[in-house]
Every structure is written in structure tokens, then in C-alpha cells.
Coordinates of C-alpha atoms and ligand atoms in Angstrom, one line a residue:
M1 CA -35.2 -45.5 -16.6
K2 CA -37.4 -44.0 -19.6
P3 CA -35.6 -42.3 -22.2
S4 CA -37.1 -39.1 -21.8
L5 CA -36.2 -38.9 -17.7
K6 CA -32.4 -40.3 -18.7
I7 CA -32.1 -37.3 -21.4
I8 CA -33.3 -35.0 -18.7
V9 CA -31.0 -36.6 -16.1
I10 CA -28.1 -36.5 -18.4
G11 CA -29.2 -33.0 -19.5
L12 CA -29.0 -31.6 -16.2
P13 CA -25.4 -31.9 -15.5
I14 CA -24.7 -30.7 -19.4
L15 CA -27.0 -27.7 -18.8
F16 CA -24.8 -27.0 -15.3
S17 CA -21.7 -27.5 -16.7
M18 CA -22.6 -24.9 -19.4
D19 CA -23.5 -22.6 -16.9
L20 CA -20.1 -23.1 -15.3
I21 CA -18.5 -22.6 -18.5
L22 CA -20.5 -19.5 -19.0
A23 CA -20.2 -18.3 -15.8
A24 CA -16.4 -18.7 -15.9
K25 CA -15.7 -17.1 -19.4
P26 CA -12.9 -15.0 -18.8
E27 CA -13.8 -11.2 -19.8
A28 CA -12.1 -10.4 -23.6
P29 CA -8.8 -9.6 -22.7
V30 CA -8.4 -5.4 -22.3
V31 CA -5.9 -3.9 -24.8
H32 CA -4.5 -0.7 -23.4
A33 CA -3.3 1.6 -26.0
E34 CA -2.1 4.4 -23.5
P35 CA 1.9 4.1 -23.0
A36 CA 2.8 2.0 -20.1
L37 CA 3.8 3.9 -16.9
K38 CA 6.3 1.5 -16.3
D39 CA 8.1 1.9 -19.6
V40 CA 7.8 5.7 -19.5
F41 CA 9.8 5.7 -16.5
K42 CA 11.9 3.0 -16.4
K43 CA 15.0 5.1 -16.5
H44 CA 14.1 6.8 -13.3
F45 CA 11.9 4.5 -10.7
L46 CA 10.0 1.4 -10.2
I47 CA 6.1 2.0 -11.0
G48 CA 3.9 0.3 -8.6
M49 CA 0.3 -0.3 -7.7
S50 CA -1.6 -1.7 -4.4
A51 CA -4.3 -4.6 -4.7
D52 CA -5.1 -7.9 -3.1
H53 CA -5.5 -10.3 -6.1
P54 CA -6.8 -7.9 -8.6
Q55 CA -9.1 -9.4 -11.0
Q56 CA -9.6 -9.0 -14.7
R57 CA -9.8 -5.1 -15.8
R58 CA -8.1 -4.1 -12.7
A59 CA -5.4 -6.9 -13.3
S60 CA -5.3 -6.0 -16.7
L61 CA -4.3 -2.2 -15.9
L62 CA -2.0 -3.3 -13.2
R63 CA -0.2 -5.5 -15.7
H64 CA 0.2 -2.9 -18.1
H65 CA 1.4 0.0 -16.3
A66 CA 3.1 -1.5 -13.0
N67 CA 6.2 -3.6 -12.4
A68 CA 5.8 -3.5 -8.7
I69 CA 2.8 -4.5 -6.5
T70 CA 1.9 -4.2 -2.6
P71 CA -0.7 -6.0 -1.2
E72 CA -3.2 -3.5 -0.1
N73 CA -4.5 -5.8 3.0
G74 CA -4.1 -9.4 2.6
M75 CA -0.5 -9.6 4.3
K76 CA -1.4 -7.4 7.4
F77 CA -1.2 -9.1 10.9
Y78 CA -5.1 -9.0 11.1
S79 CA -5.3 -10.6 7.9
L80 CA -3.2 -13.4 8.2
R81 CA -3.9 -13.8 12.0
P82 CA -7.5 -13.3 12.6
S83 CA -7.1 -15.3 16.0
P84 CA -4.3 -17.1 17.8
D85 CA -4.7 -20.0 16.4
V86 CA -5.5 -19.3 12.8
W87 CA -3.7 -18.4 9.9
N88 CA -5.0 -17.3 7.0
W89 CA -2.6 -17.4 4.1
E90 CA -5.1 -17.7 1.0
K91 CA -5.6 -13.9 0.3
A92 CA -1.5 -13.4 0.3
D93 CA -0.8 -16.4 -1.5
R94 CA -3.3 -15.7 -4.6
T95 CA -1.7 -12.0 -4.3
V96 CA 2.1 -13.4 -4.6
D97 CA 0.9 -15.8 -7.1
F98 CA -0.3 -13.1 -9.3
A99 CA 2.7 -11.1 -9.2
T100 CA 5.2 -14.1 -9.6
A101 CA 3.0 -14.9 -12.8
N102 CA 2.9 -11.6 -13.9
D103 CA 6.8 -10.7 -13.1
L104 CA 5.7 -7.9 -10.8
K105 CA 8.0 -7.3 -7.8
I106 CA 6.3 -7.7 -4.7
V107 CA 6.4 -5.3 -1.6
G108 CA 5.3 -7.0 1.7
H109 CA 3.2 -4.8 3.6
T110 CA 3.3 -4.7 6.3
L111 CA 5.0 -7.1 9.1
V112 CA 4.4 -4.9 12.1
W113 CA 1.5 -2.4 12.0
C114 CA 1.0 -1.7 15.8
Y115 CA -1.8 0.7 15.2
R116 CA -3.6 -2.2 13.3
M117 CA -3.2 -5.2 15.4
S118 CA -5.9 -7.9 15.6
P119 CA -8.2 -7.5 18.4
W120 CA -7.5 -10.7 19.9
V121 CA -3.8 -9.4 20.6
N122 CA -5.0 -5.9 21.9
E123 CA -7.5 -7.7 24.3
R124 CA -4.6 -10.3 25.8
I125 CA -2.3 -6.9 26.4
A126 CA -5.5 -5.4 28.1
S127 CA -5.8 -8.5 30.3
G128 CA -2.1 -8.6 31.1
E129 CA -1.9 -12.0 29.4
L130 CA 0.5 -10.8 26.9
D131 CA 3.5 -8.7 28.4
K132 CA 6.2 -7.0 26.9
A133 CA 8.4 -10.2 26.4
A134 CA 5.7 -12.2 25.2
A135 CA 4.8 -9.5 22.7
L136 CA 8.0 -9.3 21.2
A137 CA 8.0 -13.0 20.9
L138 CA 4.6 -13.0 19.0
Q139 CA 6.2 -10.6 16.7
D140 CA 9.4 -12.7 16.0
E141 CA 7.4 -15.6 15.4
H142 CA 5.0 -13.9 13.0
I143 CA 7.6 -12.3 11.1
R144 CA 9.5 -15.7 10.8
Q145 CA 6.6 -17.0 9.9
V146 CA 5.6 -14.7 7.1
V147 CA 8.9 -13.7 5.8
G148 CA 9.8 -17.6 5.9
R149 CA 6.9 -18.4 3.6
Y150 CA 7.6 -15.9 0.9
K151 CA 11.4 -15.7 0.9
D152 CA 11.8 -16.5 -2.3
R153 CA 9.5 -14.3 -4.1
V154 CA 9.1 -11.1 -1.8
K155 CA 12.4 -9.6 -1.7
T156 CA 11.3 -6.2 0.0
W157 CA 9.4 -5.5 2.8
D158 CA 7.4 -2.9 4.8
V159 CA 9.0 -4.0 8.3
V160 CA 7.2 -1.6 10.6
N161 CA 4.4 0.9 9.5
E162 CA 3.6 4.2 11.0
A163 CA 5.4 3.9 14.4
L164 CA 5.9 7.5 15.0
A165 CA 4.0 9.8 16.5
D166 CA 2.4 13.2 14.6
G167 CA 2.3 16.8 15.9
P168 CA 4.5 19.1 17.5
G169 CA 4.2 17.4 20.8
P170 CA 7.0 15.5 22.7
E171 CA 5.8 12.2 21.7
F172 CA 8.0 10.1 20.0
L173 CA 6.0 6.7 18.9
R174 CA 2.5 6.3 18.4
S175 CA 0.6 5.7 21.2
D176 CA -1.7 2.3 20.9
P177 CA -1.7 -1.1 23.4
W178 CA 1.4 -2.6 21.3
S179 CA 3.8 0.6 21.3
D180 CA 2.7 1.6 24.9
L181 CA 3.8 -2.0 26.0
C182 CA 6.9 -2.6 24.0
G183 CA 8.1 1.1 23.6
V184 CA 10.9 1.4 20.6
E185 CA 12.0 -2.3 21.4
Y186 CA 9.4 -3.6 18.8
V187 CA 10.8 -1.6 16.1
V188 CA 14.3 -2.5 16.5
E189 CA 13.6 -6.6 17.3
A190 CA 11.0 -6.3 14.1
F191 CA 14.5 -5.4 11.8
Q192 CA 16.3 -7.6 13.5
S193 CA 13.8 -10.5 13.2
A194 CA 13.2 -9.6 9.4
R195 CA 16.9 -9.5 8.8
R196 CA 17.3 -12.8 10.4
A197 CA 14.6 -14.6 8.6
D198 CA 16.1 -12.9 4.9
P199 CA 19.2 -11.3 5.2
E200 CA 19.0 -10.7 1.3
A201 CA 15.6 -8.9 1.5
K202 CA 15.5 -4.9 1.2
L203 CA 13.8 -4.0 4.7
L204 CA 11.6 -0.6 4.9
Y205 CA 10.2 1.6 7.3
N206 CA 6.8 3.3 6.1
D207 CA 5.3 6.0 7.3
Y208 CA 2.9 9.1 6.2
N209 CA 3.4 13.1 6.9
L210 CA 7.1 12.7 6.5
E211 CA 6.7 16.0 4.9
F212 CA 6.0 17.4 8.3
P213 CA 9.6 18.7 9.9
D214 CA 8.5 17.3 13.2
K215 CA 7.7 13.8 12.3
R216 CA 10.6 13.6 9.8
A217 CA 12.7 14.9 12.8
R218 CA 11.2 11.7 15.0
L219 CA 12.1 9.5 11.9
L220 CA 15.8 10.4 11.8
R221 CA 15.7 10.3 15.4
L222 CA 14.6 6.3 14.9
L223 CA 16.6 5.6 12.1
A224 CA 19.8 6.7 14.1
L225 CA 18.6 4.9 17.1
L226 CA 18.3 1.6 14.7
E227 CA 21.7 2.5 13.4
E228 CA 23.3 2.5 16.8
R229 CA 21.8 -0.7 17.7
G230 CA 23.2 -2.1 14.4
V231 CA 20.0 -2.7 12.3
R232 CA 20.2 -1.7 8.8
V233 CA 17.4 -0.3 7.4
D234 CA 17.4 -0.4 3.3
G235 CA 15.0 2.5 2.8
V236 CA 12.1 4.8 3.9
G237 CA 8.6 4.9 2.7
I238 CA 7.1 8.1 2.3
Q239 CA 3.7 7.3 1.8
G240 CA 2.4 9.8 -0.2
H241 CA -1.2 10.5 0.7
M242 CA -1.6 13.7 -0.4
Q243 CA -4.2 16.4 -0.9
L244 CA -5.3 18.2 -4.0
S245 CA -6.1 21.3 -2.0
R246 CA -2.7 21.5 -0.6
L247 CA -0.3 19.5 -2.2
R248 CA 3.2 20.3 0.3
L249 CA 5.6 19.7 -3.1
A250 CA 8.0 22.0 -1.3
E251 CA 7.7 20.1 1.8
L252 CA 7.8 16.3 -0.1
E253 CA 10.9 17.5 -1.9
A254 CA 12.8 18.7 1.5
A255 CA 11.8 15.3 2.8
I256 CA 13.1 13.4 0.0
V257 CA 16.4 15.3 -0.2
E258 CA 16.9 15.2 3.8
I259 CA 16.0 11.6 4.0
H260 CA 18.2 10.4 1.1
A261 CA 21.0 12.7 2.6
A262 CA 21.1 10.7 5.9
G263 CA 21.8 7.9 4.0
Y264 CA 18.0 6.0 3.1
P265 CA 16.7 5.6 -0.6
V266 CA 13.2 6.8 -0.7
H267 CA 10.2 5.1 -1.8
L268 CA 7.0 6.8 -2.3
T269 CA 4.6 3.9 -1.1
E270 CA 1.1 4.7 -1.2
L271 CA 0.4 7.5 -3.8
D272 CA -2.8 9.1 -3.8
I273 CA -4.3 12.6 -4.5
D274 CA -7.4 13.1 -2.8
V275 CA -9.7 15.6 -4.4
Y276 CA -11.5 16.6 -1.4
S277 CA -10.3 18.4 2.0
R278 CA -9.6 16.8 4.8
G279 CA -7.5 16.8 8.3
E280 CA -3.4 15.7 7.8
G281 CA -2.1 12.1 7.6
A282 CA -3.4 9.0 6.8
D283 CA -4.9 8.0 10.2
V284 CA -7.6 5.6 9.3
Q285 CA -9.0 5.6 12.6
R286 CA -10.3 9.2 11.9
I287 CA -13.5 8.8 10.1
E288 CA -15.6 12.2 9.6
T289 CA -19.0 12.2 8.9
G290 CA -20.6 14.6 6.7
G291 CA -18.0 16.4 4.9
D292 CA -18.2 17.1 1.3
A293 CA -21.4 15.3 -0.2
G294 CA -18.7 14.0 -2.8
Y295 CA -19.0 14.2 -7.0
A296 CA -20.1 11.4 -8.8
E297 CA -18.1 12.6 -11.8
L298 CA -15.3 15.0 -11.1
P299 CA -16.0 18.4 -12.3
E300 CA -13.7 19.5 -15.3
E301 CA -11.8 22.2 -13.2
L302 CA -10.9 19.7 -10.8
Q303 CA -9.7 17.5 -13.6
T304 CA -7.5 20.1 -14.6
Q305 CA -6.2 20.9 -11.1
L306 CA -5.7 16.8 -10.6
A307 CA -3.5 17.1 -13.9
A308 CA -1.5 19.9 -13.0
G309 CA -1.0 18.9 -9.4
Y310 CA 0.2 15.3 -10.7
G311 CA 2.2 16.8 -13.3
A312 CA 4.1 18.9 -11.0
L313 CA 4.5 15.9 -8.4
F314 CA 6.3 13.7 -11.3
R315 CA 8.3 16.6 -12.7
L316 CA 9.7 16.8 -8.9
L317 CA 10.0 13.0 -8.8
V318 CA 12.1 13.0 -12.3
K319 CA 14.0 15.7 -10.6
H320 CA 15.3 13.4 -8.0
A321 CA 15.0 10.1 -9.6
D322 CA 18.4 9.5 -8.4
K323 CA 16.8 9.5 -4.8
V324 CA 13.6 7.8 -5.4
E325 CA 13.5 3.9 -6.0
R326 CA 9.8 3.2 -6.5
V327 CA 6.6 5.1 -7.0
T328 CA 3.4 2.9 -5.7
F329 CA 0.1 4.3 -6.5
W330 CA -2.0 3.3 -3.7
N331 CA -4.8 1.1 -5.5
V332 CA -5.4 0.7 -9.1
D333 CA -8.0 3.1 -10.3
D334 CA -10.8 5.4 -8.7
G335 CA -13.1 2.6 -8.0
S336 CA -10.6 0.7 -6.0
S337 CA -9.5 3.6 -3.6
W338 CA -9.7 3.5 0.2
L339 CA -10.6 7.0 0.0
N340 CA -13.9 6.0 -1.2
N341 CA -14.5 4.9 2.4
W342 CA -12.2 7.4 4.2
P343 CA -12.6 9.6 5.9
V344 CA -16.1 9.5 4.7
K345 CA -17.8 6.0 4.2
G346 CA -19.2 5.8 0.6
R347 CA -18.0 9.0 -0.7
E348 CA -16.9 8.5 -4.2
N349 CA -13.5 10.2 -4.4
H350 CA -11.3 10.4 -7.8
P351 CA -7.1 10.2 -6.2
L352 CA -5.4 8.4 -9.0
L353 CA -4.6 8.4 -12.8
F354 CA -7.5 5.8 -13.9
D355 CA -11.2 6.8 -13.8
R356 CA -13.9 4.0 -12.7
A357 CA -13.9 2.6 -15.9
Q358 CA -10.0 1.9 -15.7
Q359 CA -9.9 4.4 -18.6
P360 CA -6.7 7.1 -18.6
K361 CA -7.6 10.5 -16.9
P362 CA -6.3 14.0 -17.9
A363 CA -4.0 13.6 -14.8
F364 CA -2.4 10.6 -16.7
W365 CA -2.0 12.1 -19.7
E366 CA 0.0 15.0 -17.9
V367 CA 2.1 12.6 -16.3
I368 CA 2.9 11.1 -19.7
R369 CA 4.0 14.3 -21.0
V370 CA 5.8 15.4 -17.8
A371 CA 8.0 11.7 -18.5
K372 CA 8.8 12.8 -21.9
E373 CA 10.2 16.3 -20.8
P374 CA 13.9 16.9 -21.2
I375 CA 15.5 16.4 -17.7
P376 CA 16.1 19.7 -16.0
Ligands
LIG1 O1 -12.7 -7.4 4.7 C1 -13.5 -7.0 5.8 C2 -15.0 -7.1 5.3 O2 -15.2 -9.0 5.5 C3 -15.9 -6.6 6.3 O3 -17.2 -6.9 6.2 C4 -15.8 -5.2 6.3 C5 -16.4 -4.6 7.6 O4 -15.9 -3.3 7.4 O5 -14.3 -4.9 6.7 C6 -13.3 -5.3 5.8 O6 -12.2 -5.2 6.0 C7 -12.0 -3.7 5.7 C8 -10.3 -3.9 4.8 O7 -10.1 -2.8 4.7 C9 -10.6 -4.8 3.6 O8 -11.5 -4.1 2.8 C10 -11.3 -3.0 7.0 O9 -12.8 -3.0 7.8 C11 -10.9 -1.8 6.8 O10 -10.2 -1.2 8.0 C12 -9.5 -2.0 5.9 O11 -9.3 -0.9 5.6 C13 -7.6 -0.9 4.8 C14 -6.8 0.1 6.0 O12 -5.5 0.3 5.4 C15 -6.9 -0.4 7.3 O13 -6.2 -1.8 7.4 C16 -7.8 -0.1 3.5 O14 -8.5 -0.8 2.5 C17 -6.2 -0.1 3.2 O15 -6.1 0.8 2.0 C18 -5.7 0.6 4.3 O16 -4.3 1.3 3.7 C19 -3.3 1.4 4.6 C20 -1.9 1.1 4.6 O17 -1.9 -0.4 4.7 C21 -0.8 1.9 5.5 N1 -0.9 3.6 5.2 C22 -2.2 3.9 5.3 C23 -3.2 3.2 4.3 C24 -4.5 4.2 4.5 O18 -5.2 3.8 5.6

């Protein structure tokens, strides 16, 4: 082989490998000058964020501020079980590995969310192939597999998410194929399966709109029913998807006090403050078209309102820190928020403490200021 050709041939692998090295060159580590939320609140409650195996700048922000993490989507039934014979563990494993490597408490989210089941499950219910007994057996197998896989590293689970109906009507459970087929039995058996799979785990029930008395009454009815059936629930997740135009802090305080008085520690599990007005709740099926055009940059006036809103919220949470075990933000920074696609797809939202450049917003500094106030 002529030397020139040999050099080219040899050269190619070197060039190629250089590309790989350059491409894989990690970003310079981000230095965070701002105080860490987990530190300023460490005497009160855990600070969490939701993410699926966050990368670089988001990972850095999460590591700096949080001591808990909730996988946003990777541990859901439809992610893990896209089809009957496929278990897709890769996404969840990467998040658990990231959390373990960074000493983050992991909240397994969520073992059963019947409103967002894999399409194949709903198809089998519709065809009659899946009857109640088979559905409950499928649920038990799912919980055994998932809790069993992460037993040593995930010690808190959102066992059932959003089982309850909304509104003033007589309905108890939210209607969807799974709950219509199984009734409240699926909630009872989900907690029983999770308890069998890991007797030491902290098992939570998680829902939105618990600030509304009618939905909270359903929650207390469900908890009493579970207690009658000998099922221990270790805490309740109030999701906390709030709106700047109607924060409902008095209602949130009533919910925290009443749920705790019923014997359940409270977790604020999915906190964000939507800067646009929308209907109530976090029902992901309701995608409104149109709505506000949205802001690429949040106007000064709304930044100030958002800061005041987060300040008042954290003042309330510190006041009830004896009842609140954890405060988890849903997502890490504005750029990663689910609200950039709900209820209006692609409308930029600004619901969190950090902007799209992962920089602290005025709301962050107001929360820090509140954390340093003397406790009332
Ligand atoms: O990953 C697929 C992608 O491959 C595909 O091209 C794309 C097409 O739309 O969909 C992608 O999946 C999306 C998934 O998020 C991952 O981004 C789903 O469509 C979308 O429905 C899903 O939305 C998630 C939603 O739960 C439903 O699972 C949101 O990110 C997540 O923030 C949201 O979180 C829920 C909590 O789990 C429970 N409480 C309410 C909260 C907000 O809805």
C-alpha cells in the first residue's frame, strides 16, 4: 500500500476519533453562585425537581438545588410497557443511575395512572380481552416488576396518580377504561401490590385540584376506604399545578391542614405557576387551541407578580413545614416545562424559578428571601 494511501487510511480513524472526542467533549462544568434551595430549606422539607435523565446544564442546576428527583415520564406504564411483550427500562434506568450517582432521593412516578395507560391496554379492555381479573393481575405483575427492579434505590412511590373525579358531581372515580372496568379495587390492590413488593417503601397517593373541597372530600373518602381495607398510605401528593391569575393559597393551606389532620404527611409533588390563565386542573387531555399568544420574554410586571406569588407560597409552606415533607418543582427550568406544550402546544411558558438559560429569576430570589425570614 503506497505510503500516502496508508497515511490517509490511518488518518481517517484518527480524524474520526477526534470528531468523537470533540463531539463528546463535555460542557465546562457550570458554576452556580446562587444559594442552593435544598440548603436554605433543609430544616423544613426536601426540594425536588422532575426530569428524565437530565443532561449537562439542567443536570447541573438539578444537582445544585435539589435533593430529590421524580422521573417525569420514564417510569410511567406507557413508557415502560409500550407493547404487551416489551419492557423498555432504558430511560428509567438512566434516571435512577443519575439520581444514585448524585445522592438524590428518587420518587417513583407512577405505578398506576389509568388515565394514561398504554393504548394496547385500553384496546384489550375495549375488545373484552382484558376483564377485571386479568386487568388487576396485569397491574400486580407491573408493580411487582417495577418496584422489584428499583427496590434498593427507589424508596418513595407515587403508587396511584389521579384516580379521583373532578367537579361537584356525584362521581367518585375519574372515568376511563381502566377505572370503569376495575372500580376502586384497582386502587386498593395497587397499594397492596406495592406494599408486598417493598414493605419499607413510602407509598403515596398523588392528585391535582386537592385544593378544591369537593375533590378533597373524595380523597378523604378514598383514604378512609383504603384504611378500612387495611391498606397503609404513607402520604398524599398535592400536585400544585398553580396559576398566577388565581393562586388559591388559602385553599392550598386548607388542603395541607386537613390532609395532615387526617393523619397523612403532605408532599407538594408537581409545583409550577402557570403565567397564563387556563381552566382548572392538570387534565392533560384538555388541549385548548388559541389562548394567549404567549410571551417569548416574560414582561417585568409578570416577573414581579410571579416573584410575589412564589414568595407567598413558600411563606405558607415554611409555616406548615411540620406537615410538608417535600416540595418538588415539575421540571427544572422554564425551557423544560410541560406547560410549553399544554394547554397550548408550543406556547412558551415561564412557570419556574429558573429561566431558559438556567438563570435564577426574580421569583428565585424572593423564595430565598422568604427562607431567611424569621419563622412566624
Ligand atoms: O416521547 C414521545 C415522542 O417520541 C413523540 O414524538 C411525541 C409525539 O407527541 O410524544 C412524546 O411523548 C410525550 C411525553 O410527554 C414525553 O415528552 C407524550 O406525547 C406527552 O403526552 C407526554 O406528556 C407528559 C404528560 O405527563 C403525560 O404523560 C408530560 O411531559 C409530563 O410533564 C406530564 O406530567 C404529568 C404527571 O405525570 C402527572 N400529573 C400531571 C402532569 C402534567 O400533565
